[in-house]
Short mmCIF file of C-alpha atoms in Angstrom, two decimals:
data_model
loop_
_atom_site.label_atom_id
_atom_site.label_comp_id
_atom_site.label_asym_id
_atom_site.label_seq_id
_atom_site.Cartn_x
_atom_site.Cartn_y
_atom_site.Cartn_z
CA MET A 205 32.58 99.76 169.09
CA LYS A 206 32.27 101.51 172.47
CA LYS A 207 30.60 99.67 175.34
CA THR A 208 29.07 101.49 178.33
CA SER A 209 27.49 99.61 181.20
CA THR A 210 25.02 101.23 183.64
CA ARG A 211 22.13 100.31 185.93
CA LEU A 212 18.40 100.92 185.68
CA ALA A 213 16.37 102.21 188.65
CA ASP A 214 15.48 98.69 189.77
CA GLY A 215 19.08 97.44 189.63
CA ARG A 216 18.99 95.68 186.26
CA GLU A 217 22.05 96.02 184.04
CA LEU A 218 21.83 98.06 180.80
CA ILE A 219 24.62 98.25 178.21
CA TYR A 220 25.00 100.71 175.36
CA TYR A 221 26.93 99.62 172.25
CA ASP A 222 27.93 102.65 170.21
CA LEU A 223 29.46 103.06 166.77
CA ARG A 224 31.26 106.24 167.89
CA ASP A 225 34.08 106.05 170.43
CA ASP A 226 33.24 109.50 171.78
CA ALA A 227 29.65 108.61 172.76
CA VAL A 228 28.85 109.62 176.36
CA ARG A 229 26.16 107.68 178.24
CA THR A 230 25.43 109.29 181.61
CA ALA A 231 21.61 109.60 181.58
CA ALA A 232 20.00 108.21 184.72
CA ASP A 233 16.81 106.12 184.86
CA ARG A 234 14.29 108.52 186.47
CA ARG A 235 11.48 106.01 186.89
CA PRO A 236 10.33 105.13 190.46
CA LEU A 237 10.83 101.37 190.03
CA ASP A 238 10.89 98.77 192.79
CA ARG A 239 13.47 95.99 192.66
CA THR A 240 12.51 93.31 190.14
CA VAL A 241 11.00 90.21 191.72
CA THR A 242 10.88 86.99 189.67
CA THR A 243 9.45 83.55 190.32
CA SER A 244 11.32 81.55 187.67
CA GLU A 245 11.67 77.86 188.39
CA ILE A 246 13.11 75.07 186.22
CA ARG A 247 11.20 71.79 186.37
CA ARG A 248 12.44 68.55 184.82
CA ASP A 249 10.05 66.38 182.77
CA VAL A 250 11.17 62.88 183.70
CA LEU A 251 9.27 61.25 180.84
CA LEU A 252 10.62 63.40 178.01
CA GLY A 253 13.94 64.22 179.66
CA ASP A 254 13.63 67.95 179.02
CA SER A 255 13.06 71.01 181.22
CA VAL A 256 10.30 73.61 181.51
CA ALA A 257 10.65 77.13 182.89
CA ILE A 258 7.74 78.08 185.16
CA ALA A 259 7.52 81.89 185.26
CA SER A 260 4.15 83.10 186.49
CA HIS A 261 5.35 86.71 186.94
CA ARG A 262 5.43 87.08 183.13
CA GLN A 263 1.63 87.26 183.04
CA GLY A 264 1.95 90.96 183.92
CA ARG A 265 4.45 91.90 181.20
CA THR A 266 3.87 94.83 178.85
CA TYR A 267 1.43 93.85 176.10
CA HIS A 268 1.05 95.73 172.80
CA PRO A 269 1.46 99.30 174.12
CA PRO A 270 0.73 102.20 171.74
CA ALA A 271 3.78 103.41 169.79
CA ASP A 272 4.09 106.57 171.91
CA GLU A 273 4.41 104.41 175.05
CA CYS A 274 6.91 101.88 173.69
CA PRO A 275 9.34 100.90 176.48
CA LEU A 276 12.10 100.16 173.95
CA CYS A 277 12.23 103.63 172.41
CA PRO A 278 14.73 106.07 173.92
CA THR A 279 13.54 108.40 176.68
CA GLN A 280 12.19 111.70 175.38
CA GLY A 281 11.53 114.46 177.92
CA GLU A 282 9.07 113.14 180.49
CA ARG A 283 8.21 110.07 178.44
CA LEU A 284 10.42 107.63 180.31
CA SER A 285 11.36 104.22 178.97
CA GLU A 286 13.69 101.28 179.60
CA ILE A 287 16.44 103.24 177.86
CA PRO A 288 17.31 106.41 179.86
CA ASP A 289 19.22 108.16 177.08
CA SER A 290 17.52 110.15 174.32
CA SER A 291 19.21 108.12 171.56
CA TYR A 292 21.15 104.91 171.07
CA ASP A 293 22.74 102.67 168.44
CA VAL A 294 22.31 99.23 170.05
CA VAL A 295 21.35 98.60 173.64
CA VAL A 296 21.10 95.44 175.76
CA PHE A 297 19.43 95.15 179.14
CA GLU A 298 18.17 92.55 181.55
CA ASN A 299 14.57 91.63 180.83
CA ARG A 300 12.14 93.10 183.37
CA PHE A 301 9.96 89.97 183.00
CA PRO A 302 12.51 87.19 182.52
CA SER A 303 11.71 83.54 181.84
CA LEU A 304 15.03 82.66 183.46
CA ALA A 305 16.66 84.44 186.39
CA GLY A 306 19.18 83.86 189.18
CA ASP A 307 20.26 80.22 189.44
CA SER A 308 17.86 79.46 186.58
CA GLY A 309 19.81 81.55 184.06
CA ARG A 310 19.32 85.02 182.62
CA CYS A 311 17.23 86.78 179.93
CA GLU A 312 18.25 89.94 178.10
CA VAL A 313 16.62 92.23 175.53
CA VAL A 314 18.62 93.46 172.50
CA CYS A 315 17.32 96.64 170.85
CA PHE A 316 18.70 96.80 167.29
CA THR A 317 17.95 100.47 166.65
CA SER A 318 16.20 103.42 168.26
CA ASP A 319 13.93 103.72 165.17
CA HIS A 320 10.58 102.29 166.29
CA ASP A 321 9.28 101.78 162.75
CA ALA A 322 12.35 100.02 161.37
CA SER A 323 13.18 96.34 161.09
CA PHE A 324 16.48 94.46 161.18
CA ALA A 325 16.35 94.35 157.38
CA ASP A 326 16.34 98.17 157.33
CA LEU A 327 19.68 98.44 159.16
CA THR A 328 22.82 99.57 157.39
CA GLY A 329 25.72 97.14 157.16
CA GLU A 330 27.52 99.09 159.88
CA GLN A 331 24.51 98.82 162.21
CA ALA A 332 24.11 95.09 161.55
CA ARG A 333 27.78 94.53 162.32
CA LEU A 334 27.31 96.35 165.63
CA VAL A 335 24.47 93.98 166.51
CA LEU A 336 26.73 91.03 165.67
CA ASP A 337 29.41 92.48 167.94
CA ALA A 338 26.85 92.93 170.72
CA TRP A 339 25.67 89.30 170.36
CA THR A 340 29.28 88.15 170.52
CA ASP A 341 30.10 90.27 173.57
CA ARG A 342 27.02 89.08 175.44
CA THR A 343 27.78 85.44 174.55
CA SER A 344 31.22 85.90 176.07
CA GLU A 345 30.01 87.65 179.23
CA LEU A 346 27.09 85.31 179.89
CA SER A 347 29.16 82.17 179.28
CA HIS A 348 31.21 83.06 182.39
CA LEU A 349 28.22 83.11 184.73
CA PRO A 350 28.33 80.00 186.97
CA SER A 351 24.68 79.16 186.30
CA VAL A 352 24.93 79.35 182.49
CA GLU A 353 25.56 76.36 180.20
CA GLN A 354 24.26 77.61 176.84
CA VAL A 355 23.69 81.07 175.28
CA PHE A 356 20.91 81.56 172.74
CA CYS A 357 20.59 84.79 170.70
CA PHE A 358 17.36 85.10 168.72
CA GLU A 359 14.79 87.42 167.21
CA ASN A 360 11.02 86.98 167.05
CA ARG A 361 9.33 89.28 164.52
CA GLY A 362 5.64 89.76 163.96
CA GLU A 363 2.46 89.49 166.00
CA GLU A 364 1.83 86.10 164.40
CA ILE A 365 4.94 84.83 166.18
CA GLY A 366 3.66 86.22 169.50
CA VAL A 367 5.67 89.45 169.67
CA THR A 368 4.08 91.91 172.12
CA LEU A 369 6.41 94.88 171.50
CA GLY A 370 6.60 96.21 167.95
CA HIS A 371 9.99 97.89 168.32
CA PRO A 372 12.80 96.05 166.41
CA HIS A 373 14.47 93.89 169.03
CA GLY A 374 15.66 90.42 169.89
CA GLN A 375 16.47 88.48 173.02
CA ILE A 376 19.24 86.45 174.59
CA TYR A 377 18.49 83.46 176.83
CA ALA A 378 21.30 82.07 178.98
CA TYR A 379 20.20 78.58 179.98
CA PRO A 380 21.46 76.62 183.00
CA PHE A 381 21.37 73.43 180.88
CA THR A 382 21.97 72.21 177.33
CA THR A 383 18.74 72.73 175.42
CA PRO A 384 16.88 69.68 174.08
CA ARG A 385 17.32 70.70 170.44
CA THR A 386 21.07 71.09 170.86
CA ALA A 387 21.27 67.80 172.69
CA LEU A 388 19.62 66.08 169.72
CA MET A 389 22.23 67.58 167.41
CA LEU A 390 25.07 66.49 169.68
CA ARG A 391 23.78 62.91 169.78
CA SER A 392 23.52 62.89 165.99
CA ILE A 393 27.08 64.21 165.74
CA ALA A 394 28.29 61.46 168.06
CA ALA A 395 26.50 58.70 166.15
CA HIS A 396 27.76 59.94 162.77
CA LYS A 397 31.30 60.30 164.07
CA GLU A 398 31.31 56.71 165.27
CA ALA A 399 29.64 55.33 162.13
CA THR A 400 32.06 57.08 159.73
CA GLY A 401 35.29 56.75 161.62
CA GLY A 402 35.45 60.40 162.66
CA GLU A 403 33.68 62.43 159.95
CA ASN A 404 31.96 65.59 161.20
CA LEU A 405 28.21 65.59 160.55
CA PHE A 406 27.94 69.35 160.09
CA ASP A 407 30.73 69.27 157.49
CA ALA A 408 28.93 66.47 155.66
CA VAL A 409 25.63 68.38 155.64
CA LEU A 410 27.24 71.59 154.41
CA CYS A 411 29.10 69.74 151.66
CA ARG A 412 25.88 68.05 150.49
CA GLU A 413 23.81 71.22 150.55
CA THR A 414 26.34 73.45 148.76
CA ALA A 415 26.53 70.88 145.97
CA GLY A 416 22.74 70.73 145.61
CA ARG A 417 19.87 72.89 144.38
CA ARG A 418 18.64 74.29 147.67
CA VAL A 419 21.31 77.02 148.02
CA VAL A 420 19.69 80.44 148.34
CA LEU A 421 22.73 82.71 148.34
CA GLU A 422 26.47 82.42 148.86
CA GLY A 423 29.33 84.63 149.91
CA GLU A 424 33.03 83.96 150.29
CA HIS A 425 32.60 83.14 153.98
CA TRP A 426 28.87 82.34 154.40
CA VAL A 427 26.34 80.13 152.64
CA ALA A 428 22.55 80.05 153.08
CA PHE A 429 20.39 77.09 152.04
CA VAL A 430 17.00 75.52 152.61
CA PRO A 431 17.69 72.21 154.41
CA TYR A 432 16.75 68.87 152.84
CA ALA A 433 14.20 68.15 155.61
CA ALA A 434 12.97 71.69 156.29
CA HIS A 435 10.30 71.77 158.99
CA TRP A 436 8.83 75.15 158.05
CA PRO A 437 7.34 76.47 154.77
CA TYR A 438 10.26 78.86 154.24
CA GLU A 439 13.28 77.92 156.32
CA VAL A 440 16.89 78.90 155.64
CA HIS A 441 20.03 77.88 157.47
CA LEU A 442 23.00 80.28 157.38
CA TYR A 443 26.45 78.74 157.96
CA PRO A 444 29.96 80.14 158.02
CA ARG A 445 32.01 78.07 155.59
CA ARG A 446 34.69 77.57 158.24
CA ARG A 447 33.22 75.49 161.06
CA VAL A 448 33.37 77.26 164.43
CA PRO A 449 31.50 76.42 167.68
CA ASP A 450 30.18 79.87 168.53
CA LEU A 451 30.08 83.56 167.68
CA LEU A 452 33.30 84.14 169.60
CA ALA A 453 35.26 82.02 167.15
CA LEU A 454 34.25 83.85 163.96
CA ASP A 455 37.22 85.46 162.25
CA GLU A 456 37.26 89.06 161.05
CA ALA A 457 36.58 88.11 157.41
CA ALA A 458 33.39 86.29 158.35
CA ARG A 459 32.29 89.14 160.63
CA THR A 460 32.84 91.66 157.88
CA GLU A 461 30.81 89.73 155.31
CA PHE A 462 27.97 88.74 157.64
CA PRO A 463 25.89 91.97 157.39
CA GLN A 464 25.86 91.85 153.60
CA VAL A 465 24.64 88.22 153.47
CA TYR A 466 22.21 88.35 156.39
CA LEU A 467 20.54 91.62 155.40
CA GLU A 468 19.98 90.32 151.87
CA LEU A 469 18.47 87.12 153.29
CA LEU A 470 16.05 89.08 155.51
CA ARG A 471 15.07 91.33 152.62
CA ARG A 472 14.29 88.31 150.47
CA PHE A 473 12.03 86.97 153.22
CA ASP A 474 10.08 90.23 153.05
CA ARG A 475 9.79 89.97 149.27
CA ILE A 476 8.38 86.42 149.18
CA PHE A 477 4.80 87.33 149.95
CA ALA A 478 4.77 91.00 148.92
CA ALA A 479 5.44 89.79 145.36
CA GLY A 480 3.17 86.75 145.60
CA ASP A 481 4.60 83.44 146.73
CA GLY A 482 4.40 81.61 143.44
CA ASP A 483 2.19 78.88 144.89
CA GLY A 484 -1.27 80.33 144.62
CA GLY A 485 -0.86 83.29 146.98
CA GLN A 486 -1.62 86.57 145.26
CA GLY A 487 0.48 88.87 147.43
CA ALA A 488 0.30 92.64 147.41
CA ALA A 489 2.58 95.61 147.75
CA ASP A 490 1.08 96.30 151.18
CA GLU A 491 1.48 92.69 152.39
CA PRO A 492 2.59 92.81 156.06
CA ARG A 493 6.25 92.12 156.68
CA THR A 494 7.00 88.44 156.89
CA PRO A 495 6.83 87.12 160.46
CA TYR A 496 9.90 85.11 161.34
CA ILE A 497 12.13 83.61 163.98
CA ALA A 498 15.90 83.97 163.60
CA ALA A 499 17.82 81.64 165.93
CA TRP A 500 21.57 81.36 166.53
CA HIS A 501 22.73 77.84 167.42
CA GLN A 502 25.94 77.80 169.42
CA ALA A 503 27.79 75.01 171.20
CA PRO A 504 27.09 74.71 174.93
CA PHE A 505 29.76 75.93 177.32
CA GLY A 506 29.23 73.12 179.80
CA THR A 507 30.69 69.65 179.78
CA LEU A 508 29.75 67.37 176.86
CA GLU A 509 30.78 64.11 178.52
CA GLU A 510 27.35 62.51 177.98
CA PHE A 511 27.69 62.83 174.20
CA ASP A 512 30.24 60.08 173.57
CA GLY A 513 33.44 61.85 172.66
CA VAL A 514 31.90 64.96 171.11
CA THR A 515 33.74 68.22 171.83
CA ARG A 516 32.65 71.85 171.41
CA ASP A 517 34.73 72.03 168.24
CA ASP A 518 32.54 69.34 166.65
CA PHE A 519 29.56 71.71 166.78
CA ALA A 520 28.92 74.21 163.98
CA LEU A 521 27.65 77.70 164.69
CA HIS A 522 24.74 78.48 162.41
CA LEU A 523 21.61 80.60 162.21
CA GLU A 524 18.19 79.18 161.42
CA LEU A 525 15.67 81.61 159.92
CA PHE A 526 12.08 80.54 159.30
CA THR A 527 8.56 81.86 158.94
CA ILE A 528 5.23 80.39 160.02
CA ARG A 529 3.53 81.91 156.97
CA ARG A 530 3.01 79.25 154.28
CA THR A 531 1.41 81.46 151.63
CA SER A 532 -0.06 84.95 151.41
CA GLY A 533 -2.60 85.37 154.22
CA LYS A 534 -2.18 81.81 155.53
CA LEU A 535 -0.17 80.53 158.49
CA LYS A 536 1.35 77.17 159.27
CA PHE A 537 -0.17 76.00 162.56
CA LEU A 538 1.45 73.40 164.78
CA ALA A 539 -1.54 71.14 165.17
CA GLY A 540 -1.97 67.51 166.19
CA SER A 541 1.02 65.85 164.50
CA GLU A 542 3.45 68.68 165.21
CA SER A 543 2.34 69.60 168.74
CA GLY A 544 1.25 66.15 169.87
CA MET A 545 3.98 63.98 168.32
CA ASN A 546 6.65 66.45 167.16
CA VAL A 547 6.31 65.20 163.58
CA PHE A 548 6.28 68.17 161.22
CA ILE A 549 4.35 68.25 157.95
CA ASN A 550 5.66 70.83 155.50
CA ASP A 551 3.35 72.14 152.75
CA VAL A 552 6.15 73.74 150.70
CA PRO A 553 8.82 71.45 149.15
CA PRO A 554 12.27 72.68 150.25
CA GLU A 555 13.46 72.80 146.65
CA ARG A 556 10.54 75.08 145.73
CA ALA A 557 11.20 77.30 148.75
CA ALA A 558 14.86 77.70 147.74
CA GLU A 559 13.84 78.45 144.15
CA ARG A 560 11.39 81.08 145.31
CA LEU A 561 13.96 82.76 147.56
CA ARG A 562 16.35 82.93 144.61
CA GLU A 563 13.62 84.38 142.38
CA VAL A 564 13.00 87.36 144.64
CA ALA A 565 16.67 88.41 144.72
CA SER A 566 16.14 91.25 142.31
CA SER A 567 12.43 92.01 142.90
#
């Protein structure tokens, strides 16, 4: 992997990640851009104990541009974009409309490929490995910023999820605090550790799931399963078999196997509804690609003193992949119970979801 860092016309950082060591990245951003001005502010909710990012400047962000005006495609002639060069493998840059900025953290965009019509599932193993290396490098770099406590790499795919740019891309949020979801996990780890005399909760979960009937696929170094209490209709958790706190700690064997396992998992997600979901949905060959969220959970880099003896090494890196589609043509909405009380109601039994994802392996 070759890494080349440069600056856009408004001062934002842009980084090329290339498969070839002889790649040369000298193209300049020719757009007449003013310096980026953000209004991000973190406000604490004293009743719930969580934080909200107030970012009114995001109202003006790019919204569903036509394909020939996509800001994530490489620059071609006088059609200028966020990427000054005429081609790229993987590129990362500071978001022009960030939810977090300055002392409130940082937001970055990760473009997986220059092919506008592709998807992550269309990448080769070599390309997927390059994305993994970019995620790892950014996690390392962002963790050293004084305002950053947790790094979150994720992908939103599909208009149903709220994606406003169709180009295959993900994002990285560098938070100035430990996120509420991670804090819940850390408290559960602490409670389980105390109750069992030191047993790790993640290890216990992985042991239970790999011995059960919700495993979707397995490799030598990774295992994917539908969790016992899945919140979403089709939800899969992908774990390295060796517990590590973050992407930085993955060994070479796990990095090498990751593209094979993850790409197969994504392709199965796309097959669920195209082939009919087995629960009343008819499906069709032209069924739109499955909308999903893919979220990497990593240990915070800040102090964990408030979590009763829990260390970073007690946390287990894992990826959570889920879709809001519950059957062909129907979405799972977060209505009263979910949005009002945070109590999820899942229409698809996790065992059936795992069975379905195994069924489509050879479709």
